[in-house]
Short mmCIF file of C-alpha atoms and ligand atoms in Angstrom, two decimals:
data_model
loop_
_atom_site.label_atom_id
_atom_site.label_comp_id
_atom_site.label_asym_id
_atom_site.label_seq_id
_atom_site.Cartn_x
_atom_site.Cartn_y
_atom_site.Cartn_z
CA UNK N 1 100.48 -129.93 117.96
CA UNK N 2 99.36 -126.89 117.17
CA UNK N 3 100.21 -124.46 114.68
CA UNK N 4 99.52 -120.89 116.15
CA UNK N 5 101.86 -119.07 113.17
CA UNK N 6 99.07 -117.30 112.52
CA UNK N 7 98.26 -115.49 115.98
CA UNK N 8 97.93 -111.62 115.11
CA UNK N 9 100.54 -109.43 116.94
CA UNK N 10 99.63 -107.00 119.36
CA UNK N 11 97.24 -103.93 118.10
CA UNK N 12 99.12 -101.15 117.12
CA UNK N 13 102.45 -102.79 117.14
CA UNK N 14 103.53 -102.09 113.67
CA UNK N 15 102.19 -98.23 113.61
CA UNK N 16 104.02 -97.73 116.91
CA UNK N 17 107.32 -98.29 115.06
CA UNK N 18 106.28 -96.02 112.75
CA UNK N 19 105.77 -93.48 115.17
CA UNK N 20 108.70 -94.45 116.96
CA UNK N 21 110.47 -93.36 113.72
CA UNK N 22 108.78 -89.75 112.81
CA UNK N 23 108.84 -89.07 116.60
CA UNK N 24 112.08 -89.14 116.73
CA UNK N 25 113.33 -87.44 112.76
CA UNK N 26 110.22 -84.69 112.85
CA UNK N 27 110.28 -84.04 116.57
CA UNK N 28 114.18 -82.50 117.07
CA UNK N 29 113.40 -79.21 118.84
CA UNK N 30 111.01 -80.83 121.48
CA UNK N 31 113.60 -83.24 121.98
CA UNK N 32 115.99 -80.61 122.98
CA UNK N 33 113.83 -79.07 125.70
CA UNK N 34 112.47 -81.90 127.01
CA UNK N 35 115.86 -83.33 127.21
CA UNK N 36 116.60 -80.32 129.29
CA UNK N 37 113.96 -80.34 131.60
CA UNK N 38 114.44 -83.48 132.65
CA UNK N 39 117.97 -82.94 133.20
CA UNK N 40 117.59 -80.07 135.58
CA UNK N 41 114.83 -82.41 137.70
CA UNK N 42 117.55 -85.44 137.91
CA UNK N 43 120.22 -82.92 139.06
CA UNK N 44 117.98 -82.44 142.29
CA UNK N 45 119.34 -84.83 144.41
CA UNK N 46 116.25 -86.64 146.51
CA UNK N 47 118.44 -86.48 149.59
CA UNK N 48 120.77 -84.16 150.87
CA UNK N 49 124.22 -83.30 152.78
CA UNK N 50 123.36 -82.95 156.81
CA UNK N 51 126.52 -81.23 158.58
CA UNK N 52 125.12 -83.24 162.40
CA UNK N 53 125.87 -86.36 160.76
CA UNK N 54 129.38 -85.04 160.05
CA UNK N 55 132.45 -84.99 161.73
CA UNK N 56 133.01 -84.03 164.71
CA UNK N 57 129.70 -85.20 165.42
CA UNK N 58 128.31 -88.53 166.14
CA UNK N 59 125.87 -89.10 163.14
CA UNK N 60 122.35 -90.57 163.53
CA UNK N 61 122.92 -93.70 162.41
CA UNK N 62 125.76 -94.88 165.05
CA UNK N 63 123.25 -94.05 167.69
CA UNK N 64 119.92 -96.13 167.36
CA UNK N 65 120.39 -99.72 166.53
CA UNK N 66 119.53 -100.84 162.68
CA UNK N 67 116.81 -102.97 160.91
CA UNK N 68 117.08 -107.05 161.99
CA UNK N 69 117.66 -109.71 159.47
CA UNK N 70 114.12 -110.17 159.15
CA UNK N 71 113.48 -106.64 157.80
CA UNK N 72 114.55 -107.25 154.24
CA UNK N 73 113.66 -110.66 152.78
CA UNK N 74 114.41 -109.31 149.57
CA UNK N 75 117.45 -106.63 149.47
CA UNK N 76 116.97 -103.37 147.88
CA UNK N 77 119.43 -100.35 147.29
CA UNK N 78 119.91 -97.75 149.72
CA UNK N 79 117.38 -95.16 149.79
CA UNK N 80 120.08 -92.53 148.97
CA UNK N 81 120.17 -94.26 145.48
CA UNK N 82 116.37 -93.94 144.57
CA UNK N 83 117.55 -91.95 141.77
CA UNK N 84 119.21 -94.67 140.28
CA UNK N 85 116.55 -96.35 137.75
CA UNK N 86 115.28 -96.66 134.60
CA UNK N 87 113.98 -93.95 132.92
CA UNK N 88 111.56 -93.46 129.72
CA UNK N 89 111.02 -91.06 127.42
CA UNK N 90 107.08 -90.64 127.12
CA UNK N 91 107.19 -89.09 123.68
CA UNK N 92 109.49 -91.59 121.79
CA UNK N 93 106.51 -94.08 120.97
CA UNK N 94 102.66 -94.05 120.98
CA UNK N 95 101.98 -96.55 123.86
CA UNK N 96 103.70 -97.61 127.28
CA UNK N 97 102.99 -101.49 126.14
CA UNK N 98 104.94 -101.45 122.53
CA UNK N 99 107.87 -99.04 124.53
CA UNK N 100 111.50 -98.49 125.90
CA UNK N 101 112.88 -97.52 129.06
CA UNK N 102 117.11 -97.22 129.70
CA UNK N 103 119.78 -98.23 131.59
CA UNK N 104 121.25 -95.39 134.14
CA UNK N 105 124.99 -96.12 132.02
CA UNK N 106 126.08 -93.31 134.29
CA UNK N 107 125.11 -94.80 137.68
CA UNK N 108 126.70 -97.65 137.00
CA UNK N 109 130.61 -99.20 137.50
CA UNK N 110 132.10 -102.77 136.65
CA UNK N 111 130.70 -104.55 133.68
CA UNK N 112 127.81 -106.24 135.07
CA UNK N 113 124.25 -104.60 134.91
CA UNK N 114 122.23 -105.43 138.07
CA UNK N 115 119.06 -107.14 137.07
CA UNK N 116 116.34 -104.12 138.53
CA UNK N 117 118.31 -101.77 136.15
CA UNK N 118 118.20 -103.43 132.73
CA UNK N 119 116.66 -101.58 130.01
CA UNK N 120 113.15 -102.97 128.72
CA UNK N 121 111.97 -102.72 125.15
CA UNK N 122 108.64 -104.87 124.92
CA UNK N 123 106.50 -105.07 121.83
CA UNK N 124 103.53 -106.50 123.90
CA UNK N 125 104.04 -105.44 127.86
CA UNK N 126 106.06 -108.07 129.92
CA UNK N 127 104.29 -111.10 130.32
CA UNK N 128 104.09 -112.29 133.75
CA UNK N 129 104.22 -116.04 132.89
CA UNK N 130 103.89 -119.10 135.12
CA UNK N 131 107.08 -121.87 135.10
CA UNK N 132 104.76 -124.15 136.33
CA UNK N 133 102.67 -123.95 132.74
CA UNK N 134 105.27 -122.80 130.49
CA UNK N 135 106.83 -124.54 127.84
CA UNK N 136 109.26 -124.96 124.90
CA UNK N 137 107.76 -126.71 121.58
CA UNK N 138 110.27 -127.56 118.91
CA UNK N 139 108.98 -128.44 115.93
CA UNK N 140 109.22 -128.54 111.92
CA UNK N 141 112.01 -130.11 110.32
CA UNK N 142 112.83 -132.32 113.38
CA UNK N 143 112.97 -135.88 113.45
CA UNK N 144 110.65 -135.91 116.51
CA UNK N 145 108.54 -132.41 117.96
CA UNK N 146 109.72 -131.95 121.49
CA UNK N 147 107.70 -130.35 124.75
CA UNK N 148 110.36 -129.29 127.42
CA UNK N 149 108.92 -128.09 130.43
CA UNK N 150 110.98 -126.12 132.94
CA UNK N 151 111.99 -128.74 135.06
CA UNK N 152 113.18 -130.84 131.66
CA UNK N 153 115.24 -128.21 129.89
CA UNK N 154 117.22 -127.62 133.86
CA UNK N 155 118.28 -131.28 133.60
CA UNK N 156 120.45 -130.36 130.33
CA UNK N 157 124.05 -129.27 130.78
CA UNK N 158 124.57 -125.66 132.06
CA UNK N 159 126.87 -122.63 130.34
CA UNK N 160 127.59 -119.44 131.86
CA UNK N 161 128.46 -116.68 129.85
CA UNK N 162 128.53 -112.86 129.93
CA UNK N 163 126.85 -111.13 127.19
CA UNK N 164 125.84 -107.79 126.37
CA UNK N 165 122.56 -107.24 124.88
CA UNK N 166 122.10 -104.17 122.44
CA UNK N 167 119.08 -103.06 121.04
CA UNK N 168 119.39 -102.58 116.97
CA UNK N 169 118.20 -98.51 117.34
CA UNK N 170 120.26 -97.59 120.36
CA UNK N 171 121.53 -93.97 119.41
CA UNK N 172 119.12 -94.04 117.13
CA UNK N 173 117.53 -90.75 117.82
CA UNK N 174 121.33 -89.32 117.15
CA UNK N 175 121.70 -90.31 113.70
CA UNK N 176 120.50 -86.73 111.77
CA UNK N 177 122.78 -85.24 115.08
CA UNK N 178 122.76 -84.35 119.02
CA UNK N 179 119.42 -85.02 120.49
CA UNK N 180 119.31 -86.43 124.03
CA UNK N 181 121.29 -85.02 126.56
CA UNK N 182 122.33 -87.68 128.61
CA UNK N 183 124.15 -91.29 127.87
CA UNK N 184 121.37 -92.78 129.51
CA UNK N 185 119.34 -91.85 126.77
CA UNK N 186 122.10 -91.69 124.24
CA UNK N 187 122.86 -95.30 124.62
CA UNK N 188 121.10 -97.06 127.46
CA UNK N 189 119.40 -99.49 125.30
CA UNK N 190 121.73 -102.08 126.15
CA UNK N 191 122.62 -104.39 129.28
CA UNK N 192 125.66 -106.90 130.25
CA UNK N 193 124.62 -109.95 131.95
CA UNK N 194 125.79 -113.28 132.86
CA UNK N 195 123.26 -115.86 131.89
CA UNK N 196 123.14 -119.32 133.15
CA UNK N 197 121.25 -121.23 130.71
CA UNK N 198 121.48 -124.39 128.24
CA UNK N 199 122.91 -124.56 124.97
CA UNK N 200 120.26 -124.03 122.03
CA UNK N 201 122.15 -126.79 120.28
CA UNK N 202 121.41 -129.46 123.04
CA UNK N 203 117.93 -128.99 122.85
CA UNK N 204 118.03 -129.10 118.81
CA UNK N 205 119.72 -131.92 118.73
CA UNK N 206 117.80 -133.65 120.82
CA UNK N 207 114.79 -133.21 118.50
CA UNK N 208 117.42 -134.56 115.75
CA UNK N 209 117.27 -131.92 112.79
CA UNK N 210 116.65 -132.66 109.81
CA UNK N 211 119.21 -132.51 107.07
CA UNK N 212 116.71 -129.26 104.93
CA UNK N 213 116.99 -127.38 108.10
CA UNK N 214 118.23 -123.62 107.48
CA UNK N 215 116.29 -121.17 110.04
CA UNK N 216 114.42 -120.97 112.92
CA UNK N 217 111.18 -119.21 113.58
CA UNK N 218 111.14 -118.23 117.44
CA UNK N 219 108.11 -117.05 119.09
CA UNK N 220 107.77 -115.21 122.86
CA UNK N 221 104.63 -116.18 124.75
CA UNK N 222 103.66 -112.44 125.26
CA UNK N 223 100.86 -110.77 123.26
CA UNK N 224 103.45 -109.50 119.99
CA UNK N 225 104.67 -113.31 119.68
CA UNK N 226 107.94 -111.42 118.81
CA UNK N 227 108.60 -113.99 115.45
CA UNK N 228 111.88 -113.67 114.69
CA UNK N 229 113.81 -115.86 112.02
CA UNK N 230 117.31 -116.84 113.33
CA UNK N 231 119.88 -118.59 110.89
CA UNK N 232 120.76 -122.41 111.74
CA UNK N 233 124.20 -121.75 111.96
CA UNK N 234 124.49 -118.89 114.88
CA UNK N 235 121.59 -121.63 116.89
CA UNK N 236 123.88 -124.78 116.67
CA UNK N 237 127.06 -122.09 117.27
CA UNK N 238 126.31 -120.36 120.93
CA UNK N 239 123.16 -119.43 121.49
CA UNK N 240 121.85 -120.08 124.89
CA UNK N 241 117.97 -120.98 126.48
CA UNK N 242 118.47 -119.39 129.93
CA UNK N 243 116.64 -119.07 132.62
CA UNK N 244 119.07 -116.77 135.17
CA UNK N 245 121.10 -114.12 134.91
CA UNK N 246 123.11 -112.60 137.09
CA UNK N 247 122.76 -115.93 139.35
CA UNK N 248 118.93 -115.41 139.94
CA UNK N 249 116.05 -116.24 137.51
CA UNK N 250 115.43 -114.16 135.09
CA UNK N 251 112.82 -110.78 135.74
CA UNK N 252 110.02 -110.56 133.95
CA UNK N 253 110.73 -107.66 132.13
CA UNK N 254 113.60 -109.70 130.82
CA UNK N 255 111.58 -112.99 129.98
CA UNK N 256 110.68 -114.80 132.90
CA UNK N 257 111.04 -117.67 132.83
CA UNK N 258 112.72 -118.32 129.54
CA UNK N 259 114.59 -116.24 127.12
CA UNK N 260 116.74 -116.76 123.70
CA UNK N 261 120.41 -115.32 123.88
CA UNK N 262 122.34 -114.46 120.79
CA UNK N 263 125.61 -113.10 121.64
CA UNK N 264 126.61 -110.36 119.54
CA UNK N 265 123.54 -109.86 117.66
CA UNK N 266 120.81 -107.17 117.83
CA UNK N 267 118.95 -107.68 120.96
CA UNK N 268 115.25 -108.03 118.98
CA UNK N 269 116.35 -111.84 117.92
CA UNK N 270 116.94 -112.24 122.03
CA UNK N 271 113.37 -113.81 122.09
CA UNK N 272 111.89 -113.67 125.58
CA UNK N 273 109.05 -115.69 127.15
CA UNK N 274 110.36 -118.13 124.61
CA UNK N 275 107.84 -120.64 123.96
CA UNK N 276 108.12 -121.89 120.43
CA UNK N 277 111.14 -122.59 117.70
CA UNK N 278 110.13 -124.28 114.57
CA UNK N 279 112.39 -125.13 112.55
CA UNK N 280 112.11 -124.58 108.08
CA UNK N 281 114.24 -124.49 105.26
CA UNK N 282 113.69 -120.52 104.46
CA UNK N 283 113.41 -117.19 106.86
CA UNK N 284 110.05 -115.88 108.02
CA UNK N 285 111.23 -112.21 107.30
CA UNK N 286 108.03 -111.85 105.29
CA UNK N 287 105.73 -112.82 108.09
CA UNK N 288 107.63 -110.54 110.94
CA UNK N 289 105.92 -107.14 111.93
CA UNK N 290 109.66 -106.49 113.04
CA UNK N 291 110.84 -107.29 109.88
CA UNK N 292 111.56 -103.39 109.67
CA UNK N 293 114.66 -104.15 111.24
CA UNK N 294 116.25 -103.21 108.61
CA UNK N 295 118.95 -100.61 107.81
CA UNK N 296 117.49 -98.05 105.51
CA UNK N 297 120.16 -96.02 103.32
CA UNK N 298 120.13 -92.93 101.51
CA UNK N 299 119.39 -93.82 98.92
CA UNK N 300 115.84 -95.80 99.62
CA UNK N 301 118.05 -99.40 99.16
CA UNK N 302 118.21 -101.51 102.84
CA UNK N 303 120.95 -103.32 104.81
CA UNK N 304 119.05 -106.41 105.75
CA UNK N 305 121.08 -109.69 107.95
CA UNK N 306 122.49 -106.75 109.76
CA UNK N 307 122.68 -109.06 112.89
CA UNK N 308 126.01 -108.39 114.50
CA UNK N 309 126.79 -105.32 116.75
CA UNK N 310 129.57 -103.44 115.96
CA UNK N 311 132.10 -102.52 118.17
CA UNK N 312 131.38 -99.23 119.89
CA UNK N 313 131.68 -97.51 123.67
CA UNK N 314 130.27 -94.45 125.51
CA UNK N 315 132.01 -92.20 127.93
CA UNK N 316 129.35 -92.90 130.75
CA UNK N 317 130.85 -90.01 133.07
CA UNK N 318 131.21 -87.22 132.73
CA UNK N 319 128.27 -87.06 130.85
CA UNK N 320 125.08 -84.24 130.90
CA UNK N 321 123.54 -86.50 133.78
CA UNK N 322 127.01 -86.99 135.86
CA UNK N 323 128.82 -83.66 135.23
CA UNK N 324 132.45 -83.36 136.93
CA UNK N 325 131.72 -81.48 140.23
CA UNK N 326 135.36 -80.31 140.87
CA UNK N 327 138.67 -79.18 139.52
CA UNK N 328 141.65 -81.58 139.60
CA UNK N 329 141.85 -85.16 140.37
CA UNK N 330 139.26 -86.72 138.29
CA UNK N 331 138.11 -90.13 136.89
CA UNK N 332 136.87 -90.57 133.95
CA UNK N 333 135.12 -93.56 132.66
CA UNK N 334 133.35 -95.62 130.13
CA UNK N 335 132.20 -98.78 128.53
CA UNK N 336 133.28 -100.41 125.09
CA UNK N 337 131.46 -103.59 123.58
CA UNK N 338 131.68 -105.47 120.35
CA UNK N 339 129.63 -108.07 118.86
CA UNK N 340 132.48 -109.82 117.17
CA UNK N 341 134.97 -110.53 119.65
CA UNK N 342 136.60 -109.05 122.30
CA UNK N 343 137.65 -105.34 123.16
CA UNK N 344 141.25 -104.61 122.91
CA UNK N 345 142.05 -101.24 123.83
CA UNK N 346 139.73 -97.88 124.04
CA UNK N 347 141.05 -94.69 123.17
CA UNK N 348 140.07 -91.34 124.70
CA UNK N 349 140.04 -87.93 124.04
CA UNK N 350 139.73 -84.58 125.65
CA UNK N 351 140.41 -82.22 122.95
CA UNK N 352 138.07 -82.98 120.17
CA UNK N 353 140.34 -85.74 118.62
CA UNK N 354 143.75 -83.52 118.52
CA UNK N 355 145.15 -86.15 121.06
CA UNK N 356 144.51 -89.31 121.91
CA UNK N 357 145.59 -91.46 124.68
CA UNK N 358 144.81 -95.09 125.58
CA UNK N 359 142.08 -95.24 128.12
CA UNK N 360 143.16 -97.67 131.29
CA UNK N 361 141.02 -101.34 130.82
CA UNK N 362 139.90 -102.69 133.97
CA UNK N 363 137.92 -105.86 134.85
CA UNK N 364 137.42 -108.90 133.30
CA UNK N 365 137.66 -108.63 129.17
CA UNK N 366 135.60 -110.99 127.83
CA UNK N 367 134.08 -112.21 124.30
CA UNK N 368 130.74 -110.00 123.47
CA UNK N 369 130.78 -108.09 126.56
CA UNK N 370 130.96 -104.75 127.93
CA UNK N 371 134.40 -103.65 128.93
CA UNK N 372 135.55 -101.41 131.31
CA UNK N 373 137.99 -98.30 131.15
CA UNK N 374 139.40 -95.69 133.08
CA UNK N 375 141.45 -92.58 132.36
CA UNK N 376 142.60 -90.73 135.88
CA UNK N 377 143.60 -87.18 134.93
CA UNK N 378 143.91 -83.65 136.67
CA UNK N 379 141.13 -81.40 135.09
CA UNK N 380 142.84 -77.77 134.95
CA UNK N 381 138.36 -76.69 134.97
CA UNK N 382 139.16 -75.98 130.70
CA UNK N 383 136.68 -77.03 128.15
CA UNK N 384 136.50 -80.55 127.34
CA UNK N 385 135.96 -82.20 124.22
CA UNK N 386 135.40 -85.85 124.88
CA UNK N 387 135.12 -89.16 122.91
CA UNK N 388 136.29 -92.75 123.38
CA UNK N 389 136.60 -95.03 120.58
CA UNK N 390 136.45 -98.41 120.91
CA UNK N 391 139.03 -101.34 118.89
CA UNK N 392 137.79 -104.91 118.80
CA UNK N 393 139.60 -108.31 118.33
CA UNK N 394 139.09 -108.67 114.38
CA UNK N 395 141.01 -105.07 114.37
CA UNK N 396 138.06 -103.03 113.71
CA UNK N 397 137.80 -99.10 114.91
CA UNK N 398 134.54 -97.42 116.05
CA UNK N 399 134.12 -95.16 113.04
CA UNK N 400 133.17 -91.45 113.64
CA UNK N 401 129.52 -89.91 113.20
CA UNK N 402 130.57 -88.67 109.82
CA UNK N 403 131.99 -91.83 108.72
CA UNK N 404 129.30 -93.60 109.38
CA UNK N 405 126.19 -91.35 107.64
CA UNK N 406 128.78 -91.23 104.28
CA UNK N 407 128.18 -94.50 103.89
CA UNK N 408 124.87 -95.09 105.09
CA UNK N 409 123.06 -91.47 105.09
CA UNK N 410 120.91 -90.34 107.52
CA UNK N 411 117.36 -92.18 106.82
CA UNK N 412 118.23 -94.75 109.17
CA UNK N 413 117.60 -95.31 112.98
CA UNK N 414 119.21 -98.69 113.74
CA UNK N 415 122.71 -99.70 114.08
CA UNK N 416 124.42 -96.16 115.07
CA UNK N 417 128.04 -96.92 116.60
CA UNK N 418 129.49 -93.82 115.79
CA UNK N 419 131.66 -92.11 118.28
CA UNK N 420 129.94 -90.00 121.18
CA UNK N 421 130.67 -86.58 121.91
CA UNK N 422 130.48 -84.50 125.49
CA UNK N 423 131.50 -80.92 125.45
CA UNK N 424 132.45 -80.28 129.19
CA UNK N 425 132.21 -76.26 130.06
CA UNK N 426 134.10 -74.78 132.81
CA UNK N 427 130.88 -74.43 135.24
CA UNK N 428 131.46 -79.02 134.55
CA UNK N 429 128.07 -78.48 132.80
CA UNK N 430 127.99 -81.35 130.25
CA UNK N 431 126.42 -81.49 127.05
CA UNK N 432 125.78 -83.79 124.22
CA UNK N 433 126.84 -82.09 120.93
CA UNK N 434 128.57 -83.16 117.61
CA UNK N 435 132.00 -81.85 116.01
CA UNK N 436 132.85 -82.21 112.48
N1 LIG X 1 108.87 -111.93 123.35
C1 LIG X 1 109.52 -110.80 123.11
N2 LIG X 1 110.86 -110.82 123.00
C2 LIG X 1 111.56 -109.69 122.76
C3 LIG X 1 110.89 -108.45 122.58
C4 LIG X 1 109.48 -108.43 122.73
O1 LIG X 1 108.81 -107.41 122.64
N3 LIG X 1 108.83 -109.63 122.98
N4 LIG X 1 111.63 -107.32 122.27
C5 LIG X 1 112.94 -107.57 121.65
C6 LIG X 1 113.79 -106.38 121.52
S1 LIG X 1 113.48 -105.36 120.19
C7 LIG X 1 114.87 -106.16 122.33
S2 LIG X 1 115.92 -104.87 122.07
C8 LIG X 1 115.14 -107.06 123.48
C9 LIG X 1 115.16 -106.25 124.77
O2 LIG X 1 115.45 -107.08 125.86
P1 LIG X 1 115.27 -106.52 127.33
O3 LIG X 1 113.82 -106.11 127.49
O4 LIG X 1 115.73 -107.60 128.24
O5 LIG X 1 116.15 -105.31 127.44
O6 LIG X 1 114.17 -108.10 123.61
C10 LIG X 1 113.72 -108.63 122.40
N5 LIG X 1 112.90 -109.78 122.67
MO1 LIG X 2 115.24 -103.85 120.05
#
């Protein structure tokens, strides 16, 4: 077998980080503007209202006959919701390869994220890879090196489970304070899927480890290799090889044909394209380009095995890109994740924190997964001060903006749960902004 530990990862990858990291401390006042350009352009709806296709009249559509069932092979949303996609931000980082686009939060309802609307972060462009050629070596401490190919790992027992996926430096641009001005930009680096997939510890097990085994180096079979080390215990507890999600195979943004899920941890250990796992006594952290996935504090020392997501949730509208359009009956909503149980109630607020109330939950609530909730109110067209916060099942608060940079100052990008703020004005215009 061979060793290919030493495979260089993609040009450019490591300075693109840094970039990724100036960009977004030096670069505050163009993020403003920018932010508010591309607001105004989003507000445009593509389509608009028609009063002939209103009552009384008969509308267009009830008078020619539609498209047949062989029109559509492959369904695709109306094209009144073209607006409805990912977006990017073209100055965040240096190349469109080693990027990031996000997840419309504020298009979307339920818990599930439909597979075309996923956020991407890639290191190394997707890899369009062939099932037919693709496989999974595991090898290293193992009583015997396995090759599964796609057709082998299918014939091992199947799990379902709903996760979400969170990249380590969503909100990251809103550490020093209010940058982007929409939630799809605020916090769209994550997604919440159900993947269909085997359990990591079937396939392990089958290679028999070895009693010295501690970590696992994982390895994607696009162009950054994406070598991440992963602890022995989380692999053998509920990780997942899967191969759908959301009931079809996986897209190949998302690691078609095979990806790693970690529920609850930061999405860069959610190896796509997974091709290799060997298994060693020690972590590769020294090896890893990405090894600056760490936490840097104030003052110059690091949070490193930062690995779980802590519980946190966005009001997703009203936000700046889904501003209330009328006085009075309203609905306000959100999402709420944690990546250590299970979300047990969501508080909201609409006056800066005075008073709180507890947001309605609806939908299925379920371990390391987004959560739905609700709050139905009359809006009397006053100024709003919003924020949810979110409580998980080991009785842990989402901590405020403040709370958060006392302890770990303001030198960091990754791991920002603080609580979200959206200033409403009378007009409805909504705004990202920060109280203290
Ligand atoms: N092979 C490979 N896996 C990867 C990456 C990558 O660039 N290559 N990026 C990682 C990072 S940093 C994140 S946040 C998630 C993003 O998953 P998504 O593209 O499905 O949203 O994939 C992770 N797995
Ligand atoms: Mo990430």
């Amino acid at each position: 077998m061979t060793d290919e530990t030493d495979r260089k990862p993609a040009p450019g990858a490591s300075t693109n980080r840094r970039r990724f990291l100036t960009g977004t401390l030096a670069g505050g006042a163009a993020i403003a503007a920018s932010g508010g350009e591309a607001f105004a352009q989003r507000k445009r709806k593509p389509i608009g209202p028609n009063p002939d296709n209103q009552p009384p009249n008969v509308p267009e559509w009830s008078k020619v006959l539609g498209d047949g069932v062989a029109s559509h092979p492959y369904g695709k949303p109306s094209k009144f919701e073209a607006h409805v996609v990912r977006r990017d931000v073209e100055w965040l980082t240096a190349s469109r390869e080693s990027s990031i686009n996000f997840t419309p939060l504020h298009e979307l309802d339920g818990i599930i994220t439909p597979n075309g609307l996923c956020f991407e972060r890639h290191h190394g462009g997707a890899a369009v890879v062939s099932p037919f050629d693709h496989r999974l070596i595991i090898h290293g401490l193992v009583d015997k090196p396995l090759i599964f190919s796609m057709d082998d790992i299918k014939r091992f027992p199947r799990t379902n489970r709903v996760h979400f996926l969170e990249c380590a430096a969503n909100s990251g641009m809103e550490w020093r304070g209010a940058q982007l001005n929409g939630c799809q930009f605020t916090h769209g680096m994550i997604h919440n899927v159900m993947y269909t997939g085997v359990l990591l510890k079937d396939l392990l097990n089958e290679a028999g480890l070895k009693p010295t085994a501690k970590w696992l180096q994982v390895e994607g079979a696009d162009s950054s290799g994406m070598n991440r080390s992963l602890p022995i215990e989380k692999a053998l507890d509920d990780c997942l090889i899967a191969f759908k999600m959301n009931g079809e195979a996986l897209r190949t943004e998302q690691g078609y044909p095979l990806r790693l899920v970690v529920p609850g941890w930061e999405g860069n250990l959610w190896v796509k394209w997974i091709r290799r796992i060997e298994v060693g006594d020690k972590p590769w952290f020294a090896r890893e380009e990405t090894s600056k996935y760490t936490d840097l504090m104030s003052d110059g020392r690091s949070r490193r095995y930062t690995f779980v997501m802590d519980a946190k949730s966005v009001v997703t509208n009203p936000s700046p890109q889904a501003p209330f359009t009328a006085k009075g009956r309203n609905v306000l909503t959100g999402v709420a994740w944690s990546g250590r149980g299970h979300i047990t109630r969501v508080d909201v607020t609409l006056d800066g924190g005075r008073n709180w109330r507890e947001a309605r939950i609806d939908g299925p609530v379920l371990d390391r997964s987004m959560t739905r909730f609700y709050v139905d109110f009359d809006w009397a067209g006053n100024e709003l001060l919003i924020q949810s916060r979110a409580h998980d099942s080991t009785g842990y608060v989402q901590p405020t903006k403040q709370e958060l940079r006392a302890v770990r100052g303001v030198n960091n990008i990754y791991h920002n749960n603080g609580i979200q703020t959206w200033l409403v004005r009378a007009n409805g215009e909504t705004e990202n902004v920060e109280i203290s």
